[in-house]
Structures are given as structure tokens and as C-alpha cells.
Coordinates of C-alpha atoms in Angstrom, one line a residue:
M454 CA 129.6 79.8 115.1
Q455 CA 131.4 83.4 116.3
L456 CA 131.5 86.1 113.8
P457 CA 134.6 88.0 112.3
G458 CA 132.4 91.6 113.4
P459 CA 129.0 92.7 113.2
V460 CA 126.4 92.2 111.2
L461 CA 124.9 94.3 109.1
I462 CA 121.2 94.5 107.3
A463 CA 120.8 96.7 104.3
P464 CA 117.4 95.6 102.9
D465 CA 116.0 97.2 100.1
K466 CA 112.0 97.7 100.5
F467 CA 109.4 94.7 100.3
K468 CA 107.7 96.9 97.6
G469 CA 103.6 97.1 98.6
T470 CA 104.5 95.6 102.0
L471 CA 107.6 96.8 104.1
T472 CA 110.0 99.2 103.7
A473 CA 113.0 99.8 104.0
P474 CA 113.5 100.2 107.3
E475 CA 111.1 98.3 108.3
V476 CA 112.3 95.1 107.1
A477 CA 116.3 96.1 109.1
E478 CA 114.1 96.2 111.9
A479 CA 112.3 93.5 111.5
V480 CA 115.1 91.0 110.8
A481 CA 116.7 93.4 114.1
A482 CA 113.7 91.6 116.4
G483 CA 114.1 88.1 115.1
L484 CA 118.4 87.9 114.7
R485 CA 119.1 89.7 118.8
E486 CA 116.1 86.8 119.7
A487 CA 117.9 84.4 118.1
R488 CA 121.6 85.4 119.2
P489 CA 121.8 88.6 121.6
D490 CA 125.4 88.7 121.7
V491 CA 126.1 89.8 118.2
E492 CA 126.3 93.4 116.9
L493 CA 123.8 94.5 114.2
R494 CA 124.3 97.7 112.1
L495 CA 121.5 98.6 110.2
A496 CA 121.7 100.3 106.6
P497 CA 118.1 100.3 105.0
V498 CA 118.8 101.0 100.9
A499 CA 117.1 101.3 97.7
D500 CA 118.3 100.6 94.6
G501 CA 117.1 105.0 93.0
G502 CA 113.7 104.6 92.6
D503 CA 111.0 104.5 95.9
G504 CA 112.4 104.7 98.7
T505 CA 114.7 106.0 97.6
V506 CA 113.6 108.5 100.6
E507 CA 113.6 106.2 103.1
A508 CA 116.7 105.4 102.7
A509 CA 118.5 108.9 103.2
L510 CA 115.9 109.8 106.0
A511 CA 116.9 106.3 108.0
A512 CA 120.6 107.8 107.3
G513 CA 120.3 110.6 109.2
Y514 CA 119.0 113.0 106.8
A515 CA 116.3 115.7 107.1
R516 CA 112.8 115.2 106.0
M517 CA 110.5 118.4 104.4
T518 CA 107.8 117.4 103.3
V519 CA 106.7 119.8 100.3
P520 CA 102.5 120.1 98.8
V521 CA 103.0 119.8 94.7
S522 CA 101.3 118.9 91.4
G523 CA 100.4 115.4 91.1
P524 CA 101.0 113.6 87.9
T525 CA 97.1 114.2 87.3
G526 CA 97.3 117.8 89.0
Y527 CA 96.1 117.5 91.7
P528 CA 97.3 117.8 95.1
V529 CA 99.7 115.1 96.8
D530 CA 102.0 115.4 99.5
T531 CA 105.7 114.6 98.5
E532 CA 108.8 114.1 100.7
I533 CA 112.4 115.6 100.6
A534 CA 115.4 114.1 102.4
Y535 CA 117.8 116.9 102.8
D536 CA 121.0 117.7 105.0
G537 CA 123.1 120.6 105.1
E538 CA 125.1 119.4 101.4
T539 CA 122.8 117.1 100.3
A540 CA 118.9 116.8 99.2
V541 CA 116.9 113.7 98.0
V542 CA 114.3 114.5 95.5
E543 CA 112.4 111.0 94.7
L544 CA 110.0 111.4 91.2
A545 CA 107.8 108.5 92.2
S546 CA 106.5 110.1 95.3
A547 CA 106.0 113.4 93.2
S548 CA 104.5 111.9 89.1
G549 CA 104.6 108.7 89.9
L550 CA 102.5 105.9 88.8
A551 CA 101.0 104.4 92.6
L552 CA 99.5 107.6 92.9
L553 CA 96.3 106.9 90.2
D554 CA 94.0 104.6 89.5
P555 CA 94.5 102.4 87.0
D556 CA 91.1 104.0 86.2
D557 CA 93.3 107.7 86.1
L558 CA 95.7 107.0 83.9
D559 CA 96.4 109.7 81.8
A560 CA 98.5 108.9 78.9
L561 CA 98.9 112.3 77.5
G562 CA 98.4 114.4 80.2
A563 CA 100.3 113.3 82.9
S564 CA 102.8 115.4 83.5
S565 CA 105.8 116.0 85.9
D566 CA 104.7 119.1 87.2
G567 CA 105.1 117.6 90.6
T568 CA 108.7 117.1 90.8
G569 CA 109.7 120.4 89.2
E570 CA 108.0 121.9 92.5
A571 CA 110.1 118.8 94.5
L572 CA 113.1 120.4 92.4
L573 CA 112.9 124.0 93.6
A574 CA 112.3 123.0 97.4
A575 CA 115.0 121.1 96.9
L576 CA 117.1 124.5 95.2
N577 CA 115.2 126.4 98.8
T578 CA 116.4 124.8 101.1
G579 CA 120.7 126.1 99.8
V580 CA 122.6 122.7 99.4
Q581 CA 125.1 121.6 96.8
R582 CA 124.3 118.3 95.3
I583 CA 120.3 117.3 94.5
V584 CA 120.1 113.3 93.9
L585 CA 116.9 113.4 91.7
G586 CA 115.8 109.1 92.1
V587 CA 113.4 108.5 88.7
G588 CA 111.8 105.6 88.1
G589 CA 107.3 104.3 88.8
S590 CA 106.5 107.2 86.2
A591 CA 102.7 108.2 85.3
C592 CA 103.9 110.4 82.8
T593 CA 105.5 110.3 79.0
D594 CA 106.5 114.2 78.8
G595 CA 110.1 114.4 78.8
G596 CA 110.2 116.6 81.8
A597 CA 108.3 119.3 80.1
G598 CA 107.0 119.8 83.6
L599 CA 110.0 119.5 85.6
L600 CA 111.3 122.3 83.0
N601 CA 108.1 124.7 82.8
V602 CA 108.5 124.8 86.9
L603 CA 112.0 125.6 86.6
G604 CA 111.7 128.5 84.2
V605 CA 111.9 126.9 81.3
R606 CA 109.0 128.6 78.3
I607 CA 108.0 125.7 76.4
L608 CA 105.8 127.3 73.4
D609 CA 103.8 125.5 70.9
V610 CA 103.3 126.8 67.4
N611 CA 101.3 130.0 67.5
G612 CA 104.5 130.8 70.3
N613 CA 102.0 130.1 73.5
P614 CA 102.8 127.8 76.1
V615 CA 102.2 124.1 75.2
A616 CA 99.5 122.6 76.8
P617 CA 101.0 119.8 79.9
G618 CA 101.3 116.6 78.9
G619 CA 103.0 114.6 76.1
G620 CA 100.7 114.4 73.5
P621 CA 100.1 118.3 73.4
L622 CA 104.3 118.0 72.9
A623 CA 103.7 116.9 69.3
N624 CA 103.4 121.8 69.0
V625 CA 105.7 122.1 70.3
G626 CA 107.9 124.8 68.4
E627 CA 110.1 126.0 70.8
I628 CA 112.4 126.2 73.8
D629 CA 113.6 129.1 75.1
L630 CA 115.7 128.2 78.5
S631 CA 116.8 132.1 78.8
G632 CA 114.6 131.1 82.3
L633 CA 115.7 128.5 83.6
D634 CA 116.6 129.1 87.6
P635 CA 120.1 130.3 88.4
R636 CA 120.7 128.3 90.6
I637 CA 120.2 125.4 88.8
A638 CA 124.1 125.4 87.4
D639 CA 125.7 126.1 91.4
V640 CA 124.4 122.7 92.4
E641 CA 125.4 119.1 91.1
L642 CA 122.9 117.3 90.3
I643 CA 123.2 113.6 90.0
L644 CA 120.3 111.5 87.8
A645 CA 120.2 108.5 89.7
S646 CA 118.4 105.9 87.3
D647 CA 119.3 102.1 85.9
V648 CA 117.0 102.9 83.0
N649 CA 119.3 102.7 80.1
N650 CA 116.2 103.5 77.0
P651 CA 116.7 106.8 74.8
L652 CA 114.4 109.5 74.4
T653 CA 112.5 107.6 71.2
G654 CA 112.2 105.1 68.8
P655 CA 111.4 101.3 68.8
N656 CA 113.0 101.4 72.9
G657 CA 112.3 105.2 74.0
A658 CA 110.2 105.6 76.6
A659 CA 107.1 105.9 74.7
H660 CA 107.3 102.5 73.2
V661 CA 108.6 100.4 75.8
Y662 CA 107.1 102.6 79.2
G663 CA 103.6 104.1 77.5
P664 CA 101.3 101.0 76.8
Q665 CA 102.1 100.5 81.4
K666 CA 101.2 104.5 81.5
G667 CA 97.0 104.0 80.0
A668 CA 98.8 104.1 76.3
D669 CA 97.7 102.2 73.5
P670 CA 99.6 101.7 70.0
E671 CA 97.7 105.0 67.9
Q672 CA 98.8 106.9 71.8
V673 CA 102.2 105.4 71.8
E674 CA 103.7 107.1 68.1
L675 CA 102.0 109.8 69.3
L676 CA 104.4 110.5 72.0
D677 CA 106.7 109.1 70.6
T678 CA 106.7 111.6 67.7
A679 CA 105.9 114.7 70.6
L680 CA 108.8 113.4 72.3
G681 CA 111.2 113.6 69.2
K682 CA 109.7 117.4 68.2
Y683 CA 110.5 118.4 71.8
A684 CA 113.8 116.5 71.4
Q685 CA 114.7 118.8 68.2
A686 CA 113.3 121.8 69.2
M687 CA 115.8 121.8 73.0
K688 CA 118.8 120.8 70.4
A689 CA 118.0 124.3 68.4
A690 CA 117.5 125.6 72.5
G691 CA 120.5 125.5 72.8
G692 CA 120.1 122.6 74.9
L693 CA 122.5 120.0 74.9
D694 CA 121.9 116.6 71.5
V695 CA 121.7 113.3 73.9
A696 CA 117.7 112.3 73.1
D697 CA 120.2 109.2 72.1
H698 CA 121.7 108.9 75.8
P699 CA 121.1 105.6 77.6
G700 CA 119.1 107.0 79.7
A701 CA 117.1 109.5 78.3
G702 CA 113.8 107.6 78.1
A703 CA 114.0 107.0 82.2
A704 CA 110.6 108.1 83.7
G705 CA 109.4 108.8 80.3
G706 CA 111.7 111.5 79.5
V707 CA 112.8 113.5 82.7
G708 CA 116.2 111.7 81.9
F709 CA 115.9 113.8 78.8
A710 CA 115.0 117.0 80.5
A711 CA 118.0 116.4 83.3
L712 CA 120.4 116.0 80.8
A713 CA 120.0 118.3 77.9
A714 CA 118.6 121.1 80.3
L715 CA 120.0 121.2 83.9
G716 CA 123.2 120.0 82.8
A717 CA 122.6 116.2 85.3
T718 CA 125.0 113.8 85.9
M719 CA 123.5 109.9 85.6
R720 CA 124.7 107.6 88.2
P721 CA 123.6 103.5 88.3
G722 CA 120.6 104.6 91.1
V723 CA 121.8 101.6 93.3
D724 CA 125.6 103.5 93.9
V725 CA 124.2 106.7 94.4
V726 CA 122.1 105.2 96.9
L727 CA 125.1 103.3 99.0
D728 CA 127.1 106.6 99.4
L729 CA 124.0 108.6 100.3
V730 CA 124.1 106.1 103.3
E731 CA 127.7 105.4 103.7
F732 CA 127.7 101.8 103.4
D733 CA 131.0 102.0 103.0
R734 CA 131.5 103.2 106.4
H735 CA 129.5 100.5 107.6
L736 CA 130.6 97.8 105.9
E737 CA 134.0 97.7 107.4
G738 CA 134.5 95.5 109.6
A739 CA 131.8 93.7 109.2
G740 CA 131.6 89.7 109.4
L741 CA 128.1 89.0 107.6
V742 CA 126.0 91.0 104.9
I743 CA 122.4 90.4 105.0
T744 CA 120.4 92.3 102.5
G745 CA 116.9 91.3 99.8
E746 CA 114.2 93.1 98.7
G747 CA 110.6 91.8 98.2
A748 CA 111.3 89.3 95.6
L749 CA 113.9 88.0 93.9
D750 CA 114.5 87.6 90.3
E751 CA 116.1 88.0 87.0
Q752 CA 115.5 92.0 88.0
T753 CA 117.5 91.8 91.0
L754 CA 120.8 91.0 89.1
H755 CA 120.0 93.8 86.6
G756 CA 121.0 96.7 88.7
K757 CA 118.8 96.3 92.0
A758 CA 119.8 96.8 95.2
P759 CA 120.9 93.3 96.7
A760 CA 122.8 92.9 93.7
G761 CA 124.6 96.3 94.4
V762 CA 125.2 96.0 98.0
A763 CA 126.5 92.2 97.1
A764 CA 129.0 94.0 94.7
R765 CA 130.4 96.1 97.2
A766 CA 130.8 93.2 100.2
I767 CA 132.4 90.7 98.4
A768 CA 134.2 93.1 96.9
A769 CA 134.9 93.3 100.4
G770 CA 136.1 89.5 101.3
I771 CA 132.6 89.4 103.5
P772 CA 129.7 87.2 102.9
V773 CA 125.7 87.6 101.9
I774 CA 122.7 86.0 102.7
A775 CA 119.8 87.7 100.8
I776 CA 116.3 87.8 103.0
A777 CA 113.0 88.0 100.4
G778 CA 109.1 87.3 100.0
R779 CA 109.9 85.0 97.5
C780 CA 113.2 83.7 95.9
D781 CA 113.2 82.5 91.8
L782 CA 117.0 82.9 91.4
T783 CA 118.6 79.7 91.7
P784 CA 121.9 78.9 94.3
E785 CA 124.1 78.7 90.9
R786 CA 122.1 82.4 90.3
L787 CA 122.6 84.1 93.5
A788 CA 126.2 82.9 93.7
E789 CA 127.1 85.0 90.1
A790 CA 125.6 87.8 92.5
G791 CA 128.0 87.1 95.4
I792 CA 124.7 86.1 97.6
D793 CA 126.3 82.9 99.1
A794 CA 122.5 82.2 100.3
A795 CA 118.5 82.9 100.3
H796 CA 115.6 82.5 102.3
A797 CA 111.6 83.7 101.8
L798 CA 108.8 84.0 104.3
L799 CA 107.7 81.6 101.9
D800 CA 109.3 78.6 103.0
V801 CA 108.2 79.5 106.6
E802 CA 104.8 80.3 105.5
P803 CA 103.6 78.8 102.5
D804 CA 100.6 81.4 102.5
P805 CA 100.8 84.4 100.1
Q806 CA 98.3 86.1 100.9
R807 CA 99.8 86.4 104.9
C808 CA 102.9 86.8 104.2
M809 CA 101.9 89.9 102.2
S810 CA 99.8 92.1 104.3
D811 CA 101.4 90.0 107.9
P812 CA 104.5 89.7 106.9
D813 CA 107.0 91.5 109.8
P814 CA 106.5 88.7 112.2
I815 CA 107.3 86.0 110.0
L816 CA 109.8 88.3 108.3
T817 CA 111.0 88.0 112.5
T818 CA 111.1 84.1 112.1
L819 CA 112.7 84.3 109.1
A820 CA 115.4 85.5 111.2
R821 CA 115.4 84.1 113.8
T822 CA 116.5 81.0 111.7
L823 CA 118.6 83.0 109.7
A824 CA 120.8 83.2 113.0
D825 CA 120.7 79.4 113.7
E826 CA 122.3 78.3 109.9
H827 CA 124.8 81.4 109.8
L828 CA 125.6 83.2 112.7

């Protein structure tokens, strides 16, 4: 079969096993073995959560390692991707749930300080645009820690600084925005998120995401009440009244802080990343697109990277094949997303444990099979 153009390999990560660049390289290795005559383009992607910085680095951005405060205060290293105009900051690697052992969760005290420190480092690069990828946070502090690092004073009813975390926000009395780093006003801040939850209420940050961060039912109610008081104080301080805005509940309320106090613009995460990696340029003239992620399931169809990749490819009239660790979608559901066919590691290796522990050679084998069928 003769393709009308190159094969564009644009996968997301296989979570817990391979980064998106590693997936792309493994697929490329198999395709080269099967069809050395076919031109390949690699453009690993992400959906705005963890992996966003890796995608930017693979696209040629420079890497900066920044020591920051982890979600419970201990030091961690986070990475920023940047070029002359844009810096990419990833909340998951600074204030993320994955940084904590299950026994170390702190539903009331975990904070977003580290993400604020990463934003400060991004400001120090002198860029004009900062992309803040949110998702997978360990905190429900409404972004208070982030704002505190950037110069905002969050005070209790006695005029003392509020302690870190979402729980202490129950005592918030006043927010002073006058000390906010003035450079924030000079950059375009893009909040990359697909979360549509408001800050508070039954669909808010505490109720929906608090339990996975260790909050019991009583703590969920406390956090929800605290976030409500915090939002009222923010409004009184002159911040935007966006507590009910879709996305304010992203990352435990970091979305609220970015929208209310930092002037951020929220965009779908996958669209932000596709623009970062200049996906449309890679897509031009391609004959086939290969995308994928660890599990193709119903969540894939709602803002995940493969769906975003497929949407742009189909709009350009280019067919799309997906690869995954496993695929739980019917051919009909795949077709609705613009994906012509899907191939899973489990198709060539029935042992799920081996697929998780040693996916590289299996993925390369799968790519050879894909080449025989589609190239």
C-alpha cells in the first residue's frame, strides 16, 4: 500500500509505563523495521495534565529544573519547558497527588505552593506567555499557596497569615492582592484544563475530588465551606467573581486562583498542547496519523489527547489509527471520534503484567503488525 504522505506518530503517554516520547520512539522502531521506505514524523502530545512538559521538551523547548516545595512541604524537583516566548509549567510535578504515598495524603494541609514557585521561575525567564497545565493535584487549597508565593497576602480574621492548605481557609478574613507580582499582568497566562467543575457545591473541587486526596466526608464539607469563604474574600478584594465558572474547581481550586486573581484564560488542554508542539505543521501533507494512550476508553472521547489529535486529523482529511495498552471502545465508538481502527498491546501479549513491566518490545511488535495491515 502506498501512502500519499508521511506517517505522523502523535501519541500521549502510556501512564505508569512510558512517556509520550518513549511511545512514539517504540512505534517508530517497529514501523521502520516493517516499512523502511515510509517517512515518519514524531510529535508526542499530552492533554494538558502530566506529560505536558515532556511533550514541549520533545518539540524542542529547553529544560529547566526547579527545586520547589512539594504538596506537603518537602522539597521536590519540577521541570519547566521554555523557549524565547513561552514557558510550560505542570502542576502535577510540583503539587501532584502522584508525589505522595497513599499514607502521606493530607487533605486539609496539602498546598499549591510548589506550583507558585514554578510559576515564579517561569516569570524569571522573561517569557511573554506561560502555559499552566493542571490536573492530578494533591491539594484543595483554592490555589491559595500559589498566590501566596506570587505576593498575595491571605489573612485570617485576626490579620495573621493563613496556614497552608485548604482547611485553614475556613478562617480567612481578608485577601490583599496589592503585592501580586506585577509581571503577571504582562504575560499571557493560559490555564490548560478540561475540568468543568465549579469551585464549590456538590460538583465542586472538594466534593468531587477531595476523597481521592484523602478527605473523609466531614473533611469534604469543611473544605467546601472553606473554599466558599475564600471565594467571598477574593471577591471583596477585587478579584473576579468566578467561583461558579466552569474550571474554577480544577486542581483543587488552582483554576479559581488563576482565573480570579491572575487573569488567566482557560483553554482545553489538548488544544493548548497541540498548538505548543505545532501539530498542524506536522500534520500538513501526512498520509496517516497514529495516536494513542495507555487505555482507550470512554474518558478518551472527552478531552483526552487521542480525541483531540483525531479531530484535527479528520478535519484535514487524514485517516487515524490508535494504539493503546488496552482498548475498551467498540469500533462504533472509535469511529465517532474519527479513529478508523485501534490496536492494543494485549492483542499481541495477553499477559497484562508483562504489558506494564516491559511494554517497549511489545509496542514495537504491535507497530510491525500495524504496518502490515495499514501501510
